[in-house]
mmCIF file of C-alpha atoms in Angstrom:
data_model
loop_
_atom_site.group_PDB
_atom_site.id
_atom_site.type_symbol
_atom_site.label_atom_id
_atom_site.label_comp_id
_atom_site.label_asym_id
_atom_site.label_seq_id
_atom_site.Cartn_x
_atom_site.Cartn_y
_atom_site.Cartn_z
ATOM 1 C CA UNK A 12 -0.045 -0.073 0.012
ATOM 2 C CA UNK A 13 1.348 3.471 -1.111
ATOM 3 C CA UNK A 14 2.154 5.960 1.664
ATOM 4 C CA UNK A 15 -0.415 8.863 1.896
ATOM 5 C CA UNK A 16 0.622 11.614 -0.363
ATOM 6 C CA UNK A 17 -0.119 14.354 2.320
ATOM 7 C CA UNK A 18 1.999 12.476 4.766
ATOM 8 C CA UNK A 19 4.949 12.161 2.351
ATOM 9 C CA UNK A 20 4.830 15.828 1.229
ATOM 10 C CA UNK A 21 4.575 17.077 4.887
ATOM 11 C CA UNK A 22 7.499 14.987 5.884
ATOM 12 C CA UNK A 23 9.604 16.215 3.023
ATOM 13 C CA UNK A 24 8.733 19.764 3.601
ATOM 14 C CA UNK A 25 9.939 19.386 7.209
ATOM 15 C CA UNK A 26 13.163 17.733 5.982
ATOM 16 C CA UNK A 27 13.636 20.575 3.531
ATOM 17 C CA UNK A 28 13.239 23.267 6.071
ATOM 18 C CA UNK A 29 15.517 21.358 8.545
ATOM 19 C CA UNK A 30 17.998 20.882 5.733
ATOM 20 C CA UNK A 31 18.038 24.567 4.740
ATOM 21 C CA UNK A 32 18.697 25.669 8.407
ATOM 22 C CA UNK A 33 21.390 22.904 8.991
ATOM 23 C CA UNK A 34 23.045 23.528 5.572
ATOM 24 C CA UNK A 35 23.327 27.268 6.135
ATOM 25 C CA UNK A 36 25.223 26.729 9.432
ATOM 26 C CA UNK A 37 27.816 24.214 7.910
ATOM 27 C CA UNK A 38 31.096 25.390 6.618
ATOM 28 C CA UNK A 39 34.479 26.326 7.518
ATOM 29 C CA UNK A 40 32.920 28.630 10.191
ATOM 30 C CA UNK A 41 30.093 26.574 11.759
ATOM 31 C CA UNK A 42 27.082 28.383 13.039
ATOM 32 C CA UNK A 43 24.559 26.747 15.441
ATOM 33 C CA UNK A 44 21.163 25.921 13.930
ATOM 34 C CA UNK A 45 19.425 28.003 16.668
ATOM 35 C CA UNK A 46 21.486 31.058 15.733
ATOM 36 C CA UNK A 47 21.049 30.511 12.057
ATOM 37 C CA UNK A 48 17.294 30.521 12.445
ATOM 38 C CA UNK A 49 17.235 33.548 14.502
ATOM 39 C CA UNK A 50 19.503 35.563 11.987
ATOM 40 C CA UNK A 51 17.173 34.501 9.106
ATOM 41 C CA UNK A 52 14.026 35.256 11.121
ATOM 42 C CA UNK A 53 15.546 38.758 12.039
ATOM 43 C CA UNK A 54 16.043 39.435 8.437
ATOM 44 C CA UNK A 55 12.556 38.445 7.312
ATOM 45 C CA UNK A 56 11.096 40.601 10.164
ATOM 46 C CA UNK A 57 13.174 43.371 8.917
ATOM 47 C CA UNK A 58 11.815 43.013 5.460
ATOM 48 C CA UNK A 59 8.268 43.034 6.749
ATOM 49 C CA UNK A 60 9.115 46.050 8.969
ATOM 50 C CA UNK A 61 8.247 44.319 12.115
ATOM 51 C CA UNK A 62 10.196 44.988 15.313
ATOM 52 C CA UNK A 63 12.256 42.535 16.997
ATOM 53 C CA UNK A 64 14.911 42.016 19.810
ATOM 54 C CA UNK A 65 18.414 43.410 19.611
ATOM 55 C CA UNK A 66 20.827 41.250 17.641
ATOM 56 C CA UNK A 67 23.188 38.962 19.683
ATOM 57 C CA UNK A 68 25.359 37.879 16.949
ATOM 58 C CA UNK A 69 28.341 39.424 15.239
ATOM 59 C CA UNK A 70 28.224 41.177 11.862
ATOM 60 C CA UNK A 71 30.556 38.540 10.339
ATOM 61 C CA UNK A 72 27.869 35.820 11.407
ATOM 62 C CA UNK A 73 25.138 37.856 9.891
ATOM 63 C CA UNK A 74 27.077 38.356 6.530
ATOM 64 C CA UNK A 75 27.957 34.720 6.366
ATOM 65 C CA UNK A 76 24.299 33.416 7.042
ATOM 66 C CA UNK A 77 22.190 36.021 5.148
ATOM 67 C CA UNK A 78 24.403 37.004 2.256
ATOM 68 C CA UNK A 79 26.625 33.983 1.518
ATOM 69 C CA UNK A 80 25.277 30.778 2.554
ATOM 70 C CA UNK A 81 21.466 30.993 2.625
ATOM 71 C CA UNK A 82 21.278 32.225 -1.039
ATOM 72 C CA UNK A 83 23.512 29.215 -1.996
ATOM 73 C CA UNK A 84 21.420 26.703 -0.227
ATOM 74 C CA UNK A 85 18.172 28.269 -1.647
ATOM 75 C CA UNK A 86 19.698 28.014 -5.069
ATOM 76 C CA UNK A 87 20.717 24.277 -4.546
ATOM 77 C CA UNK A 88 17.075 23.745 -3.606
ATOM 78 C CA UNK A 89 15.667 25.474 -6.710
ATOM 79 C CA UNK A 90 18.202 23.687 -9.085
ATOM 80 C CA UNK A 91 17.713 20.179 -7.423
ATOM 81 C CA UNK A 92 13.877 20.424 -7.596
ATOM 82 C CA UNK A 93 13.849 21.601 -11.165
ATOM 83 C CA UNK A 94 16.241 18.888 -12.416
ATOM 84 C CA UNK A 95 14.242 16.263 -10.516
ATOM 85 C CA UNK A 96 10.940 17.449 -12.288
ATOM 86 C CA UNK A 97 12.502 17.551 -15.572
ATOM 87 C CA UNK A 98 13.933 14.063 -14.985
ATOM 88 C CA UNK A 99 10.421 12.748 -14.174
ATOM 89 C CA UNK A 100 8.887 14.412 -17.300
ATOM 90 C CA UNK A 101 11.552 13.268 -19.644
ATOM 91 C CA UNK A 102 11.425 9.579 -18.423
ATOM 92 C CA UNK A 103 7.641 9.741 -18.924
ATOM 93 C CA UNK A 104 7.672 11.214 -22.604
ATOM 94 C CA UNK A 105 10.460 8.826 -23.716
ATOM 95 C CA UNK A 106 9.084 5.720 -21.806
ATOM 96 C CA UNK A 107 12.618 5.251 -20.643
ATOM 97 C CA UNK A 108 13.537 5.359 -16.905
ATOM 98 C CA UNK A 109 17.251 6.112 -17.830
ATOM 99 C CA UNK A 110 16.345 9.447 -19.443
ATOM 100 C CA UNK A 111 17.428 12.751 -17.692
ATOM 101 C CA UNK A 112 18.565 16.079 -18.848
ATOM 102 C CA UNK A 113 22.254 15.204 -18.371
ATOM 103 C CA UNK A 114 22.038 11.842 -20.332
ATOM 104 C CA UNK A 115 19.868 13.235 -23.186
ATOM 105 C CA UNK A 116 22.282 16.131 -23.914
ATOM 106 C CA UNK A 117 20.260 18.830 -22.814
ATOM 107 C CA UNK A 118 22.637 19.974 -19.967
ATOM 108 C CA UNK A 119 25.537 19.624 -22.418
ATOM 109 C CA UNK A 120 23.996 21.896 -25.048
ATOM 110 C CA UNK A 121 23.209 24.489 -22.400
ATOM 111 C CA UNK A 122 26.688 24.220 -21.117
ATOM 112 C CA UNK A 123 28.010 24.749 -24.749
ATOM 113 C CA UNK A 124 25.782 27.918 -25.070
ATOM 114 C CA UNK A 125 26.718 29.318 -21.752
ATOM 115 C CA UNK A 126 30.518 28.814 -22.434
ATOM 116 C CA UNK A 127 30.124 30.466 -26.037
ATOM 117 C CA UNK A 128 28.338 33.388 -24.535
ATOM 118 C CA UNK A 129 31.015 33.774 -21.722
ATOM 119 C CA UNK A 130 33.932 33.645 -23.988
ATOM 120 C CA UNK A 131 32.932 35.275 -27.186
ATOM 121 C CA UNK A 132 29.637 37.238 -26.773
ATOM 122 C CA UNK A 133 29.858 39.131 -23.474
ATOM 123 C CA UNK A 134 26.602 40.874 -22.898
ATOM 124 C CA UNK A 135 25.522 41.564 -26.399
ATOM 125 C CA UNK A 136 22.023 40.772 -25.623
ATOM 126 C CA UNK A 137 22.145 42.457 -22.196
ATOM 127 C CA UNK A 138 21.901 40.544 -18.821
ATOM 128 C CA UNK A 139 19.885 37.734 -20.430
ATOM 129 C CA UNK A 140 22.825 36.865 -22.938
ATOM 130 C CA UNK A 141 23.907 33.809 -20.818
ATOM 131 C CA UNK A 142 20.496 32.468 -20.192
ATOM 132 C CA UNK A 143 19.421 33.037 -23.842
ATOM 133 C CA UNK A 144 22.565 31.207 -25.286
ATOM 134 C CA UNK A 145 22.063 28.348 -22.780
ATOM 135 C CA UNK A 146 18.473 27.946 -23.769
ATOM 136 C CA UNK A 147 19.418 28.002 -27.544
ATOM 137 C CA UNK A 148 22.082 25.361 -26.923
ATOM 138 C CA UNK A 149 19.708 23.104 -24.931
ATOM 139 C CA UNK A 150 17.175 23.524 -27.469
ATOM 140 C CA UNK A 151 19.576 22.645 -30.426
ATOM 141 C CA UNK A 152 20.824 19.550 -28.439
ATOM 142 C CA UNK A 153 17.276 18.416 -27.911
ATOM 143 C CA UNK A 154 16.368 18.879 -31.615
ATOM 144 C CA UNK A 155 19.365 16.867 -32.740
ATOM 145 C CA UNK A 156 18.731 14.108 -30.313
ATOM 146 C CA UNK A 157 14.942 13.719 -31.215
ATOM 147 C CA UNK A 158 15.832 13.707 -34.900
ATOM 148 C CA UNK A 159 18.555 11.036 -34.432
ATOM 149 C CA UNK A 160 16.116 8.956 -32.192
ATOM 150 C CA UNK A 161 13.264 8.768 -34.820
ATOM 151 C CA UNK A 162 12.926 5.403 -36.463
ATOM 152 C CA UNK A 163 10.154 4.668 -39.041
ATOM 153 C CA UNK A 164 8.420 7.904 -38.026
ATOM 154 C CA UNK A 165 8.400 6.903 -34.316
ATOM 155 C CA UNK A 166 10.593 7.908 -31.292
ATOM 156 C CA UNK A 167 12.675 4.826 -30.326
ATOM 157 C CA UNK A 168 13.384 5.051 -26.647
ATOM 158 C CA UNK A 169 16.648 2.967 -27.041
ATOM 159 C CA UNK A 170 17.923 5.204 -29.838
ATOM 160 C CA UNK A 171 16.813 8.335 -27.789
ATOM 161 C CA UNK A 172 19.283 7.369 -25.082
ATOM 162 C CA UNK A 173 22.184 6.392 -27.278
ATOM 163 C CA UNK A 174 21.718 9.398 -29.423
ATOM 164 C CA UNK A 175 21.478 11.619 -26.190
ATOM 165 C CA UNK A 176 24.929 10.253 -24.938
ATOM 166 C CA UNK A 177 26.438 10.773 -28.338
ATOM 167 C CA UNK A 178 25.131 14.260 -28.516
ATOM 168 C CA UNK A 179 26.314 14.934 -25.042
ATOM 169 C CA UNK A 180 29.762 13.926 -25.822
ATOM 170 C CA UNK A 181 29.913 15.964 -28.930
ATOM 171 C CA UNK A 182 28.498 19.151 -27.185
ATOM 172 C CA UNK A 183 31.012 18.783 -24.204
ATOM 173 C CA UNK A 184 33.806 18.281 -26.671
ATOM 174 C CA UNK A 185 32.787 21.549 -28.485
ATOM 175 C CA UNK A 186 32.588 23.279 -25.144
ATOM 176 C CA UNK A 187 36.009 22.175 -24.206
ATOM 177 C CA UNK A 188 37.447 23.176 -27.701
ATOM 178 C CA UNK A 189 36.004 26.826 -27.077
ATOM 179 C CA UNK A 190 37.602 26.849 -23.770
ATOM 180 C CA UNK A 191 40.953 25.814 -25.496
ATOM 181 C CA UNK A 192 40.699 28.349 -28.187
ATOM 182 C CA UNK A 193 39.325 31.318 -26.113
ATOM 183 C CA UNK A 194 41.086 33.596 -23.787
ATOM 184 C CA UNK A 195 42.849 31.264 -21.261
ATOM 185 C CA UNK A 196 42.286 33.693 -18.409
ATOM 186 C CA UNK A 197 38.485 33.562 -19.135
ATOM 187 C CA UNK A 198 38.732 29.931 -19.893
ATOM 188 C CA UNK A 199 39.531 29.253 -16.243
ATOM 189 C CA UNK A 200 36.695 31.099 -14.934
ATOM 190 C CA UNK A 201 34.074 29.320 -17.140
ATOM 191 C CA UNK A 202 35.463 25.759 -16.218
ATOM 192 C CA UNK A 203 32.680 26.180 -13.577
ATOM 193 C CA UNK A 204 30.016 25.470 -16.307
ATOM 194 C CA UNK A 205 31.400 22.071 -17.219
ATOM 195 C CA UNK A 206 31.786 20.885 -13.570
ATOM 196 C CA UNK A 207 28.976 22.641 -11.952
ATOM 197 C CA UNK A 208 28.923 24.932 -8.789
ATOM 198 C CA UNK A 209 26.702 27.075 -6.785
ATOM 199 C CA UNK A 210 29.484 29.617 -5.479
ATOM 200 C CA UNK A 211 28.099 32.389 -7.653
ATOM 201 C CA UNK A 212 24.569 32.520 -5.673
ATOM 202 C CA UNK A 213 23.550 35.886 -4.653
ATOM 203 C CA UNK A 214 19.863 37.033 -3.759
ATOM 204 C CA UNK A 215 19.490 38.748 -6.957
ATOM 205 C CA UNK A 216 20.297 35.737 -8.973
ATOM 206 C CA UNK A 217 17.604 33.668 -7.389
ATOM 207 C CA UNK A 218 14.684 35.456 -9.091
ATOM 208 C CA UNK A 219 14.747 34.180 -12.712
ATOM 209 C CA UNK A 220 15.553 30.494 -11.841
ATOM 210 C CA UNK A 221 12.835 30.481 -9.168
ATOM 211 C CA UNK A 222 10.196 31.932 -11.418
ATOM 212 C CA UNK A 223 11.141 29.428 -14.231
ATOM 213 C CA UNK A 224 11.145 26.578 -11.976
ATOM 214 C CA UNK A 225 7.664 27.548 -10.850
ATOM 215 C CA UNK A 226 6.402 28.039 -14.213
ATOM 216 C CA UNK A 227 7.825 24.647 -15.319
ATOM 217 C CA UNK A 228 6.210 22.924 -12.245
ATOM 218 C CA UNK A 229 2.727 24.456 -13.082
ATOM 219 C CA UNK A 230 3.007 23.227 -16.864
ATOM 220 C CA UNK A 231 4.217 19.723 -15.896
ATOM 221 C CA UNK A 232 1.747 19.178 -13.088
ATOM 222 C CA UNK A 233 -0.973 20.453 -15.359
ATOM 223 C CA UNK A 234 -0.043 17.758 -17.924
ATOM 224 C CA UNK A 235 0.122 14.922 -15.374
ATOM 225 C CA UNK A 236 -2.722 13.025 -17.123
ATOM 226 C CA UNK A 237 -0.848 13.108 -20.490
ATOM 227 C CA UNK A 238 2.331 12.169 -18.797
ATOM 228 C CA UNK A 239 0.591 9.121 -17.152
ATOM 229 C CA UNK A 240 -0.664 8.115 -20.771
ATOM 230 C CA UNK A 241 2.725 8.325 -22.412
ATOM 231 C CA UNK A 242 4.117 5.914 -19.714
ATOM 232 C CA UNK A 243 1.779 3.090 -21.183
ATOM 233 C CA UNK A 244 3.107 3.572 -24.712
ATOM 234 C CA UNK A 245 2.199 5.631 -27.733
ATOM 235 C CA UNK A 246 -0.729 3.464 -28.848
ATOM 236 C CA UNK A 247 -2.420 3.392 -25.596
ATOM 237 C CA UNK A 248 -1.787 7.217 -25.189
ATOM 238 C CA UNK A 249 -3.311 8.013 -28.657
ATOM 239 C CA UNK A 250 -6.314 5.714 -27.748
ATOM 240 C CA UNK A 251 -6.824 7.891 -24.648
ATOM 241 C CA UNK A 252 -6.953 10.966 -26.778
ATOM 242 C CA UNK A 253 -3.326 12.233 -26.241
ATOM 243 C CA UNK A 254 -1.558 13.971 -29.068
ATOM 244 C CA UNK A 255 1.818 12.255 -28.674
ATOM 245 C CA UNK A 256 3.933 14.356 -31.041
ATOM 246 C CA UNK A 257 2.534 17.693 -29.702
ATOM 247 C CA UNK A 258 3.050 16.464 -26.014
ATOM 248 C CA UNK A 259 6.496 15.435 -26.656
ATOM 249 C CA UNK A 260 7.367 18.807 -28.234
ATOM 250 C CA UNK A 261 5.889 20.620 -25.354
ATOM 251 C CA UNK A 262 7.705 18.740 -22.661
ATOM 252 C CA UNK A 263 10.925 18.887 -24.448
ATOM 253 C CA UNK A 264 10.580 22.573 -24.877
ATOM 254 C CA UNK A 265 9.693 23.079 -21.138
ATOM 255 C CA UNK A 266 12.662 20.831 -20.164
ATOM 256 C CA UNK A 267 15.024 22.766 -22.260
ATOM 257 C CA UNK A 268 13.912 26.096 -20.838
ATOM 258 C CA UNK A 269 14.099 24.819 -17.338
ATOM 259 C CA UNK A 270 17.417 23.053 -17.663
ATOM 260 C CA UNK A 271 19.142 25.974 -19.510
ATOM 261 C CA UNK A 272 17.964 28.308 -16.791
ATOM 262 C CA UNK A 273 19.518 26.128 -14.218
ATOM 263 C CA UNK A 274 22.643 25.603 -16.078
ATOM 264 C CA UNK A 275 23.169 29.355 -16.460
ATOM 265 C CA UNK A 276 23.445 29.597 -12.650
ATOM 266 C CA UNK A 277 24.860 26.412 -11.565
ATOM 267 C CA UNK A 278 26.634 24.764 -14.488
ATOM 268 C CA UNK A 279 26.004 21.164 -15.545
ATOM 269 C CA UNK A 280 24.850 18.910 -12.693
ATOM 270 C CA UNK A 281 24.219 15.325 -13.476
ATOM 271 C CA UNK A 282 22.247 12.366 -11.980
ATOM 272 C CA UNK A 283 19.779 14.409 -9.943
ATOM 273 C CA UNK A 284 17.169 14.138 -12.663
ATOM 274 C CA UNK A 285 17.967 10.392 -13.140
ATOM 275 C CA UNK A 286 18.142 9.082 -9.542
ATOM 276 C CA UNK A 287 15.410 11.234 -7.629
ATOM 277 C CA UNK A 288 12.342 9.606 -9.474
ATOM 278 C CA UNK A 289 13.633 6.211 -8.979
ATOM 279 C CA UNK A 290 13.642 6.554 -5.075
ATOM 280 C CA UNK A 291 10.276 8.534 -5.106
ATOM 281 C CA UNK A 292 8.184 5.947 -6.991
ATOM 282 C CA UNK A 293 8.024 3.326 -4.496
ATOM 283 C CA UNK A 294 6.891 5.874 -2.072
ATOM 284 C CA UNK A 295 3.963 7.353 -4.093
ATOM 285 C CA UNK A 296 3.711 5.358 -7.255
ATOM 286 C CA UNK A 297 4.250 6.518 -10.824
ATOM 287 C CA UNK A 298 1.129 8.755 -11.062
ATOM 288 C CA UNK A 299 2.501 12.093 -11.894
ATOM 289 C CA UNK A 300 0.319 14.186 -9.923
ATOM 290 C CA UNK A 301 1.991 12.515 -6.925
ATOM 291 C CA UNK A 302 5.500 11.781 -8.336
ATOM 292 C CA UNK A 303 6.275 15.325 -9.564
ATOM 293 C CA UNK A 304 5.880 17.246 -6.235
ATOM 294 C CA UNK A 305 7.650 14.548 -4.214
ATOM 295 C CA UNK A 306 10.429 14.320 -6.592
ATOM 296 C CA UNK A 307 10.712 17.997 -6.617
ATOM 297 C CA UNK A 308 11.153 18.213 -2.888
ATOM 298 C CA UNK A 309 13.424 15.100 -2.813
ATOM 299 C CA UNK A 310 15.551 16.569 -5.396
ATOM 300 C CA UNK A 311 15.887 19.902 -3.593
ATOM 301 C CA UNK A 312 17.015 18.087 -0.363
ATOM 302 C CA UNK A 313 19.420 15.861 -2.152
ATOM 303 C CA UNK A 314 21.192 18.716 -3.998
ATOM 304 C CA UNK A 315 21.391 20.843 -0.745
ATOM 305 C CA UNK A 316 23.400 18.169 0.930
ATOM 306 C CA UNK A 317 25.522 17.498 -2.101
ATOM 307 C CA UNK A 318 26.473 21.204 -1.977
ATOM 308 C CA UNK A 319 27.238 20.906 1.688
ATOM 309 C CA UNK A 320 29.640 18.070 0.810
ATOM 310 C CA UNK A 321 31.100 20.137 -1.923
ATOM 311 C CA UNK A 322 32.011 23.097 0.277
ATOM 312 C CA UNK A 323 33.147 20.946 3.299
ATOM 313 C CA UNK A 324 35.121 17.988 2.121
ATOM 314 C CA UNK A 325 38.149 20.179 0.977
ATOM 315 C CA UNK A 326 37.314 23.387 2.877
ATOM 316 C CA UNK A 327 38.005 26.232 2.501
ATOM 317 C CA UNK A 328 38.092 25.303 -1.280
ATOM 318 C CA UNK A 329 34.985 24.333 -3.064
ATOM 319 C CA UNK A 330 34.754 20.910 -4.691
ATOM 320 C CA UNK A 331 32.776 21.096 -7.998
ATOM 321 C CA UNK A 332 29.212 19.908 -7.219
ATOM 322 C CA UNK A 333 28.996 18.101 -10.523
ATOM 323 C CA UNK A 334 31.702 15.757 -9.105
ATOM 324 C CA UNK A 335 29.863 15.033 -5.883
ATOM 325 C CA UNK A 336 26.502 14.339 -7.549
ATOM 326 C CA UNK A 337 28.221 12.104 -10.068
ATOM 327 C CA UNK A 338 29.994 10.063 -7.301
ATOM 328 C CA UNK A 339 26.914 9.990 -4.954
ATOM 329 C CA UNK A 340 24.291 9.714 -7.760
ATOM 330 C CA UNK A 341 26.113 6.836 -9.573
ATOM 331 C CA UNK A 342 26.583 4.928 -6.361
ATOM 332 C CA UNK A 343 22.857 5.194 -5.385
ATOM 333 C CA UNK A 344 21.811 4.247 -8.930
ATOM 334 C CA UNK A 345 23.905 1.222 -8.783
ATOM 335 C CA UNK A 346 22.517 0.268 -5.309
ATOM 336 C CA UNK A 347 18.949 0.974 -6.667
ATOM 337 C CA UNK A 348 19.490 -1.411 -9.601
ATOM 338 C CA UNK A 349 20.598 -4.201 -7.342
ATOM 339 C CA UNK A 350 17.560 -3.727 -4.980
ATOM 340 C CA UNK A 351 15.081 -3.809 -7.919
ATOM 341 C CA UNK A 352 16.895 -6.800 -9.503
ATOM 342 C CA UNK A 353 16.494 -8.853 -6.190
ATOM 343 C CA UNK A 354 12.747 -7.761 -6.135
#
């Protein structure tokens, strides 16, 4: 019997809040959870123009919590939730549970666009240059993968995965070539996009990815019935009145937009979209009205703690978060496969 959705969501919400408080206090300079919560609450009350007691913490503690760590933790939550939802949607429309934005080349395409914008274009389109080029790269990669994966007029899920891996390698090779050919001083700074990282997080950086993540969630949850139908196969989906081709185009477009927005602020982060849905299905089933919100909360928690590991394992230096998610996500996926095989 599946666990009650309300109970699972409530538990994950509590776990997410606790994770945010604990993760904000962890680092080279540790800050107690109680003090972290008081600092955050004081700033929230200030924003609402509500009076509060005098501060009992130092200015450096206030800066660490409010200006450095909390935006980074929140960005990790936004990116983790977004990648998990995209992974759920891609696995549904491709009927392949190995699909995720990283394996299907979407992340690599967005990375190539971001690297090209940083090295050669600057701010030619204003502050949205990076996001725009990342989106164009993700969309181009998606179009190439879909074209290669079609067989006899139908989308072959096995060819889709193989095409995604091939396109991902090509896109990353092109990004590395641009890094090699570009200004080496700039190339060192954009290596971040190929390895992933949240060190650039600031309050003014959270607005765009948060809005895009929210819009993506609304669209995907609104299409939950169509996603459920696509999981049963194209013929069954058509018999239920679903326009398979239109639905796939819509999901791929939304996935590209959401992924490119996340890559623009965090670089390429793999395995979150692949692993999270697999751990959530045994809890709430494969029904997408249940799976999408639970996966979003789980992905947020997972990436928050991956970022804690990234900034504490070799402190005071940051380990690229893409390295952490690949190590942890790959290990968890192997364990999951062994468990499912035993079942």
